[in-house]
Coordinates of C-alpha atoms and ligand atoms in Angstrom, one line a residue:
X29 CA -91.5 -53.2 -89.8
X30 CA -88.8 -54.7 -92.4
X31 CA -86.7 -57.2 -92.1
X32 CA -84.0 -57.0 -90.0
X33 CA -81.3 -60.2 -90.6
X34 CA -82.0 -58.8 -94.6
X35 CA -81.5 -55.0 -93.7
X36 CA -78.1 -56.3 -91.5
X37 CA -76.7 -58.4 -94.5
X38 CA -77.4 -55.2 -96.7
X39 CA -75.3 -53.0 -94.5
X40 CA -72.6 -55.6 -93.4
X41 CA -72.0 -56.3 -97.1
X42 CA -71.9 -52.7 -98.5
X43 CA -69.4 -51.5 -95.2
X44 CA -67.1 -54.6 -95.7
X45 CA -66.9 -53.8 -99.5
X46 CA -65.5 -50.5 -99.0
X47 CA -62.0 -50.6 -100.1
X48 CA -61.0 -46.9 -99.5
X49 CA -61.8 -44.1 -96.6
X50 CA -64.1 -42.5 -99.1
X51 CA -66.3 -45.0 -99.7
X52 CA -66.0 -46.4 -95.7
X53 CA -67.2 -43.1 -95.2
X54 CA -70.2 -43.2 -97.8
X55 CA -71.6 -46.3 -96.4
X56 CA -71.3 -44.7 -92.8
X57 CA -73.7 -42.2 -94.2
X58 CA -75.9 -45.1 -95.7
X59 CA -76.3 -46.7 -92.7
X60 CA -75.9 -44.1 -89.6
X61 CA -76.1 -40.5 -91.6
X62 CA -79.2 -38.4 -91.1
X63 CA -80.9 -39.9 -93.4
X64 CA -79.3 -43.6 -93.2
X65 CA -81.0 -46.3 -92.9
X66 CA -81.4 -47.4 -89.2
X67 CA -81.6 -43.5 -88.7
X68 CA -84.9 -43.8 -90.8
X69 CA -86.1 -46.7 -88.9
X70 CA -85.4 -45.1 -86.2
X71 CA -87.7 -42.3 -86.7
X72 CA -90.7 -44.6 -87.9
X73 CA -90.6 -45.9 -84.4
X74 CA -92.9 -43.5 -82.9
X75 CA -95.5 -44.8 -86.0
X76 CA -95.5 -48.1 -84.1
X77 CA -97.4 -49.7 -81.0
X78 CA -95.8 -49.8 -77.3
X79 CA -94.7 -54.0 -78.1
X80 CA -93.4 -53.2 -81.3
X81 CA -91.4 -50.4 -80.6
X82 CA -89.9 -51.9 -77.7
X83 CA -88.8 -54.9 -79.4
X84 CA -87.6 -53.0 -83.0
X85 CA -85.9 -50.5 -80.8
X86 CA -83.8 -52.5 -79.2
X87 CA -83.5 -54.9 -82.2
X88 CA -82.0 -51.8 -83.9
X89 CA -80.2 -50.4 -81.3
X90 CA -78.1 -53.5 -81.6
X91 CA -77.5 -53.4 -85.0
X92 CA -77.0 -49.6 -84.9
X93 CA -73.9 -50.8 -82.5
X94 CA -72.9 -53.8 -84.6
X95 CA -72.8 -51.8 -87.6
X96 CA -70.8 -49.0 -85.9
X97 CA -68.4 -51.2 -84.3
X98 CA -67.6 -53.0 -88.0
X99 CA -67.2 -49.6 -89.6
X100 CA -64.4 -49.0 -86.9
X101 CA -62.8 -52.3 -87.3
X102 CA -63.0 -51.6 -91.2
X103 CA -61.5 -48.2 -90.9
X104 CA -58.3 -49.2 -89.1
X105 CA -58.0 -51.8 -91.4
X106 CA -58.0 -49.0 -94.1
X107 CA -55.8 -47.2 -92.5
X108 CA -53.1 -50.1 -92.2
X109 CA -53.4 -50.8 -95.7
X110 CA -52.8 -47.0 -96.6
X111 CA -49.8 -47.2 -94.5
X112 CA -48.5 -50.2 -95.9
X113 CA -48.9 -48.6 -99.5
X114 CA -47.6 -45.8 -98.7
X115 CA -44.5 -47.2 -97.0
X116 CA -44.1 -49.4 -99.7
X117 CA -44.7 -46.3 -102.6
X118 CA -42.7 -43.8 -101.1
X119 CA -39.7 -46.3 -100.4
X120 CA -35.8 -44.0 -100.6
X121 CA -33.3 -46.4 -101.4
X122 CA -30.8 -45.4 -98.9
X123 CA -27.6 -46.6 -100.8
X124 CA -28.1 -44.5 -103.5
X125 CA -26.4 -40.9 -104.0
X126 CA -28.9 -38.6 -103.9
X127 CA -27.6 -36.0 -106.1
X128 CA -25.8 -38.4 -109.2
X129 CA -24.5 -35.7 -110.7
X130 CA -21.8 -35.1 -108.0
X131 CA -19.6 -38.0 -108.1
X132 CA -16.7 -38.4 -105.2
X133 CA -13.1 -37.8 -105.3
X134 CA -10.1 -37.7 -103.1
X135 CA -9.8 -35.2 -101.4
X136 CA -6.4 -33.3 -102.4
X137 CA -5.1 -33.9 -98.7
X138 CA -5.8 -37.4 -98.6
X139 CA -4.4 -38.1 -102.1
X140 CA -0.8 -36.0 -100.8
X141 CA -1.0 -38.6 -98.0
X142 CA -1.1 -42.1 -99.9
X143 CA 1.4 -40.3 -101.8
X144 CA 3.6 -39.4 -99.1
X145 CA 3.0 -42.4 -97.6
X146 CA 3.8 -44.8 -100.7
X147 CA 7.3 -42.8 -100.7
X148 CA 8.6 -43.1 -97.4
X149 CA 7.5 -46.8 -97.4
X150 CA 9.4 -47.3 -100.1
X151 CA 12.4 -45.9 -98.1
X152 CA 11.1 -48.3 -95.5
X153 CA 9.9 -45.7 -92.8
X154 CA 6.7 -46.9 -90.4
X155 CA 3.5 -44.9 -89.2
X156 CA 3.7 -44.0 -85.7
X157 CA 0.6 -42.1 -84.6
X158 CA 0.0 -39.8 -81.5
X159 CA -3.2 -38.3 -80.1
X160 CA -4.2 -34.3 -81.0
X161 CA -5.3 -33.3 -77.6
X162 CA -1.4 -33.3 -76.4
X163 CA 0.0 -31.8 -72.9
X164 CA 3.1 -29.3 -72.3
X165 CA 5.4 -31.9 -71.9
X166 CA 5.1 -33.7 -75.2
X167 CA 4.2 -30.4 -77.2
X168 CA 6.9 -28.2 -75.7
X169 CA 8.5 -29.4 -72.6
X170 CA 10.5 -32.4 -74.1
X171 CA 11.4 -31.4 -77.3
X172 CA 13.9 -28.7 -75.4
X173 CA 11.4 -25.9 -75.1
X174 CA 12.8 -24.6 -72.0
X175 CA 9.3 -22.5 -69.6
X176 CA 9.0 -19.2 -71.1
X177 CA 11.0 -19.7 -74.1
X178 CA 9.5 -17.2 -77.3
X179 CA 9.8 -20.4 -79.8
X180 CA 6.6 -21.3 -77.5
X181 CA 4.7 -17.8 -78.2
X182 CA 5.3 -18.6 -82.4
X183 CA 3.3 -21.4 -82.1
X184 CA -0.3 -19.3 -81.8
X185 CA -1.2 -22.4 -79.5
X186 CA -4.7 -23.4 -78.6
X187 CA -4.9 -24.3 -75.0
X188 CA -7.8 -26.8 -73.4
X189 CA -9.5 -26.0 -70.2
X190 CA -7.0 -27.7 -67.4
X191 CA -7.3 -30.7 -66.1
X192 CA -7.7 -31.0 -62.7
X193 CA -5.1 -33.5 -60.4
X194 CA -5.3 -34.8 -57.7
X195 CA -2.3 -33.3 -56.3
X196 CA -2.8 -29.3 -57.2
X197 CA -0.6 -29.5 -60.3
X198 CA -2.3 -28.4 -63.0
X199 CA -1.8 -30.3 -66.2
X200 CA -1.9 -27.9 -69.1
X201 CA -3.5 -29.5 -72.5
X202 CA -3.5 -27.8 -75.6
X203 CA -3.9 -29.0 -79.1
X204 CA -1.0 -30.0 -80.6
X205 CA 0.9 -27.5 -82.8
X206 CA 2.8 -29.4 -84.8
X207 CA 3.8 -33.7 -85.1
X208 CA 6.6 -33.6 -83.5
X209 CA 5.1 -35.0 -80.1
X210 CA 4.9 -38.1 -82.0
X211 CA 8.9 -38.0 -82.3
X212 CA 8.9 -37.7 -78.2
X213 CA 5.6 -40.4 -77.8
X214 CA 7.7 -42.7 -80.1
X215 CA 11.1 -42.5 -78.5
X216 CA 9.5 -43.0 -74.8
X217 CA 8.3 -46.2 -76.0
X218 CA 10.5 -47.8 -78.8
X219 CA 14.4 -48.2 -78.5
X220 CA 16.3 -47.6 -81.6
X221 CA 17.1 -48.6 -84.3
X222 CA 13.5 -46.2 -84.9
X223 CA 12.7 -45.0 -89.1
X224 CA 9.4 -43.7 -88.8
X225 CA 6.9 -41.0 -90.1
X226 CA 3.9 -39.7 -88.4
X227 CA 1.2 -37.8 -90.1
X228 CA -1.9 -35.8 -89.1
X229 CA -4.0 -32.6 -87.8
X230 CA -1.9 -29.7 -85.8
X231 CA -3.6 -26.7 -84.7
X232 CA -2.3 -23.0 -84.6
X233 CA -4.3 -19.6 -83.8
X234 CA -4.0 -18.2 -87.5
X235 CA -6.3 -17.7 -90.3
X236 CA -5.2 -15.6 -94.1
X237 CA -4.1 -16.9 -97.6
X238 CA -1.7 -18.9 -96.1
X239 CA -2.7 -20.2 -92.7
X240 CA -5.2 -21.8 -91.1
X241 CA -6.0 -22.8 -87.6
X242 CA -5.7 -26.5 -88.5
X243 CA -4.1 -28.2 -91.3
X244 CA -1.5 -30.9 -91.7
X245 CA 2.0 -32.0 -91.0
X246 CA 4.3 -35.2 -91.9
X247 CA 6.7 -35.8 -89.4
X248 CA 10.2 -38.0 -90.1
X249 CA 12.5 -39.4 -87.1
X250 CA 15.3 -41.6 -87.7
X251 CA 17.6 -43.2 -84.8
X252 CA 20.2 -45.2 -84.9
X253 CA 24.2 -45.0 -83.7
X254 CA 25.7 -43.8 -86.7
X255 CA 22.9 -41.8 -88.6
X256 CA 24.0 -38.6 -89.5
X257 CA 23.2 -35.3 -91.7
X258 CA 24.5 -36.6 -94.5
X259 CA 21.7 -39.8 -94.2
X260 CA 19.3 -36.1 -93.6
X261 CA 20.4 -35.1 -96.9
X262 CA 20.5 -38.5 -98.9
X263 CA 16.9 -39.2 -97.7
X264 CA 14.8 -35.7 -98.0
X265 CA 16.9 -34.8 -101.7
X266 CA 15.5 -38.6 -102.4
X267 CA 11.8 -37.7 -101.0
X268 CA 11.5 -34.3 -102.8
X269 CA 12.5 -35.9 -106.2
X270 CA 9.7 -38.7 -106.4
X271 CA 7.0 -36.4 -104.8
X272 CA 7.6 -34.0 -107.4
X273 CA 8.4 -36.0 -109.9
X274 CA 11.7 -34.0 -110.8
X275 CA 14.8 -36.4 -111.1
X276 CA 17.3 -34.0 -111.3
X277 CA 15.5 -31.3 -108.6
X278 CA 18.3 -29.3 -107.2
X279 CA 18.0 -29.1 -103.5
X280 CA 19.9 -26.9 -100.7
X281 CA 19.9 -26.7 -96.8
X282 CA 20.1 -23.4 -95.1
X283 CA 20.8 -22.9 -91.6
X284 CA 17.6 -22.8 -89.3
X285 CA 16.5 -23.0 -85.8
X286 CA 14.5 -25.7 -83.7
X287 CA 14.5 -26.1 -80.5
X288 CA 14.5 -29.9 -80.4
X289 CA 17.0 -30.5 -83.7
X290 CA 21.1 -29.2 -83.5
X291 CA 22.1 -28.5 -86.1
X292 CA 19.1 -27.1 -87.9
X293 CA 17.9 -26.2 -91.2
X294 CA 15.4 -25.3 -93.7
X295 CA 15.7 -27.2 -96.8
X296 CA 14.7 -25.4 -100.2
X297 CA 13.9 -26.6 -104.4
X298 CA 14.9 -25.4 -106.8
X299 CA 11.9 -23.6 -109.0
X300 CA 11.5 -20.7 -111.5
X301 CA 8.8 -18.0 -111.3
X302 CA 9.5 -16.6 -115.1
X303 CA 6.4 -14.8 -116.8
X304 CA 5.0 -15.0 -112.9
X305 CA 4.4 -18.7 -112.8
X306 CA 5.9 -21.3 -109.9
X307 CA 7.3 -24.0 -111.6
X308 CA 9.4 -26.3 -109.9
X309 CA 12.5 -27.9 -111.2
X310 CA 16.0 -26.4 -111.8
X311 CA 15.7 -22.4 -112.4
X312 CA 17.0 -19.2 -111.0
X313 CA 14.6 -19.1 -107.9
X314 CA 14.4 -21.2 -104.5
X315 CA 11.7 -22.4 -102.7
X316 CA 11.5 -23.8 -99.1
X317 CA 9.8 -26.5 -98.5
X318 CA 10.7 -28.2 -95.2
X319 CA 11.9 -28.3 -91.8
X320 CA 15.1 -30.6 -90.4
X321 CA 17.7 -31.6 -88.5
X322 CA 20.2 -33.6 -86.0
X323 CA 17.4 -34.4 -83.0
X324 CA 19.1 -32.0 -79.9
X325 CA 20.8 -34.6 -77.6
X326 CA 18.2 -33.2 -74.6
X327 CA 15.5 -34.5 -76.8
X328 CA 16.7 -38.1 -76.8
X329 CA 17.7 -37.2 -73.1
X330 CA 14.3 -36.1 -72.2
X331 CA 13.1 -39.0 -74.1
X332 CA 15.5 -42.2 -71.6
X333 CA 18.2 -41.9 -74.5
X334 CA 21.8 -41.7 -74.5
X335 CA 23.1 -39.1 -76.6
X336 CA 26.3 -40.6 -76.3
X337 CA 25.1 -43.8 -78.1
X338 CA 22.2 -42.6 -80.4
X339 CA 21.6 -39.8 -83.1
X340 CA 19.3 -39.4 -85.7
X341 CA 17.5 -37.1 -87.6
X342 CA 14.2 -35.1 -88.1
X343 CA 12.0 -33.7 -90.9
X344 CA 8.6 -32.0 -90.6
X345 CA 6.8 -30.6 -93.4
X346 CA 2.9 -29.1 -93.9
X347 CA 1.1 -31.2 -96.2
X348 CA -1.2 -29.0 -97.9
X349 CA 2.0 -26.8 -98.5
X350 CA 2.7 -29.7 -100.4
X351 CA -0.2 -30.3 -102.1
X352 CA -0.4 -26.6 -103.2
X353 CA 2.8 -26.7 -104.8
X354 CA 2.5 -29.9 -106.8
X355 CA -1.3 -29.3 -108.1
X356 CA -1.3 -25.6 -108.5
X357 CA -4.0 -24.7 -105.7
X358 CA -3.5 -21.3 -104.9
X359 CA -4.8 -20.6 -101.8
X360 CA -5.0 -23.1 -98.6
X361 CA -8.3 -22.1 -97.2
X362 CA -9.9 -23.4 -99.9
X363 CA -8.9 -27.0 -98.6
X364 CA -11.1 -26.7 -95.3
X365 CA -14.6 -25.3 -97.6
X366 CA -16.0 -28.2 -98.7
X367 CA -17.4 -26.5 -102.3
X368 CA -17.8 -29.6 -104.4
X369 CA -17.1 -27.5 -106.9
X370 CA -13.6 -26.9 -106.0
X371 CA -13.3 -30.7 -105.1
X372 CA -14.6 -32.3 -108.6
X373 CA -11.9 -29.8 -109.9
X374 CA -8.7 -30.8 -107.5
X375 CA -9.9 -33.9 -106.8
X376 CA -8.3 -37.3 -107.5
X377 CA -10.3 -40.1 -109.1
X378 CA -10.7 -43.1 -106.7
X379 CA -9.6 -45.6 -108.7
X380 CA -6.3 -44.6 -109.7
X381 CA -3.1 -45.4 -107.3
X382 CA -1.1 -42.7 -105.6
X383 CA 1.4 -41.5 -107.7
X384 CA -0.2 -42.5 -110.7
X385 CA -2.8 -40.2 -110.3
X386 CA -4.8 -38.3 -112.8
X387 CA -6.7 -35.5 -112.4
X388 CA -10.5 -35.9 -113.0
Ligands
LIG424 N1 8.0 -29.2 -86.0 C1 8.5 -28.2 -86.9 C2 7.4 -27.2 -87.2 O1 6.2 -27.5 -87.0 C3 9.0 -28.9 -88.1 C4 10.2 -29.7 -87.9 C5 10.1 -31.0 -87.5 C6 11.5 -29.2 -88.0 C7 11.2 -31.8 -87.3 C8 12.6 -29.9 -87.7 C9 12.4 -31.2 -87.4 O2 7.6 -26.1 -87.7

């Protein structure tokens, strides 16, 4: 019978030198294979007499464990390493862009909006801001549409399961069709003098070249004691001249209809279409761009406001109407598609401020 401490050495030393799965595995066949080497010992047993086999059986059953039990212990350690190298090769840095071809703009909405924004602050407006989920009362109800009225059919609104109350009433929510709850939110809340613009998401039933069931509006309110059409007029000529960049942009008002604003009006630019192409400034052509007027003395009733001592005006405009007509994009659902394409093309580079901005 050999040697057993020099046989366990042999075996200890060739399994805790393997440094990969492969060659664990080899020296698993060494030892405990077929035709390993306490499997061969094994065999020779029957070659020996009664005492010896008892003794170099158990003798090698006990190494036959040891050797088994550090092959295991070996083989998660393996493992862990593989883990670690793994973890460690395969490593995704996380804050890089994965496709560096592709490199981020503004978005043609949110550039319209610092722009808008960096004009009307300039006239020293504020930002009010109102929620999108809206009720009846600040959508329609308060701004003087009277239950059952048809201005409330031409807003294609989009109406929330309703709530239920505690006393029967049901409370009907609906997604806001235009900012001008903000106007009634605002004036519920603030007394005058108020100079503020609101901007954000408004929601309406429609989908072609031209509409789409959400886009944006900017919203203007001003109240005071003694503002008045002509401060409507001074104010939006002003706005539509820097936004487009056209000092001498001639402007007019035609006569319109709101429910919440008396008198009303639709206010146009002057642009020219000659040879089939929009371009604004003075020409032979007119193009309307926004919504105003005197807010209807209910509103500011409806709203804890005497009529008899405050007046104001309103403006609402839809931004990406805007945004269309000053960088040439042609159709409006192309806004809402998300092409990167179409955004590396309209888009505005980061870095540059609104109003000086070039095109990328
Ligand atoms: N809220 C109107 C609309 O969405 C726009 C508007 C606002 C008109 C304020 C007048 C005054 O069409």
């Amino acid at each position: 019978m050999m040697d057993m401490a020099a046989l366990k050495l042999e075996l200890v030393d060739m399994v805790s030198s393997a440094q990969d799965m492969t060659s664990l595995e080899a020296a698993r066949v060494a030892a405990l294979g077929k035709k390993g080497r306490i499997t061969d010992l094994m065999k020779n047993l029957g070659t020996l007499s009664h005492e010896e086999r008892r003794s170099a059986g158990a003798e090698l059953n006990l190494l036959k464990d040891e050797i088994s039990a550090l092959i295991d212990r070996q083989s998660q350690q393996l493992r862990a390493q593989e883990l670690q190298n793994r973890l460690a090769n395969e490593e995704v840095d996380i804050t890089l862009s994965p496709r560096p071809e592709v490199r981020g703009s503004i978005h043609p909405i949110s550039q319209t909006m610092d722009e808008l924004l960096t004009i009307f602050d300039g006239m020293g407006f504020t930002v009010a801001e109102g929620p999108d989920i809206e009720d009846d009362f600040h959508n329609f109800t308060a701004l003087n549409f009277p239950i059952g009225h048809p201005a409330r059919e031409m807003h294609d609104t989009f109406y929330l399961p309703d709530d239920e109350r505690k006393d029967g009433e049901a409370q009907k929510k609906l997604l806001r069709t235009h900012t001008s709850t903000v106007q009634i939110r605002y004036m519920t809340t603030h007394k005058p003098p108020i100079k503020i613009v609101c901007m954000g998401r408004v929601y309406r039933a429609d989908w072609d070249m031209t509409h789409t069931p959400v886009f944006h509006q900017i919203e203007g309110l001003v109240i005071d004691k003694t503002t008045s059409m002509a401060h409507l007029k001074g104010c939006l000529s002003q706005f539509v001249r820097e936004y487009f960049e056209v000092d001498d942009l001639p402007v007019r008002f035609r006569p319109s209809f709101f429910p919440f604003t008396e008198p009303s009006a639709e206010m146009d630019i002057g642009c020219s279409r000659k040879g089939g192409e929009l371009k604004i400034g003075a020409g032979d052509s007119w193009l309307e761009i926004l919504g105003c007027g005197m807010v209807h003395p209910n509103v500011l009733r409806n709203c804890g406001l005497d009529p008899e001592e405050y007046q104001g005006f309103a403006f609402g405009m839809g931004i990406e109407r805007l945004a269309m007509l000053k960088y040439g994009i042609p159709d409006l659902r192309t806004f809402f598609e998300s092409d990167v394409r179409w955004l590396s093309h309209y888009g505005f580079d980061p870095l540059n401020r609104p109003n000086r901005a070039t095109k990328i």
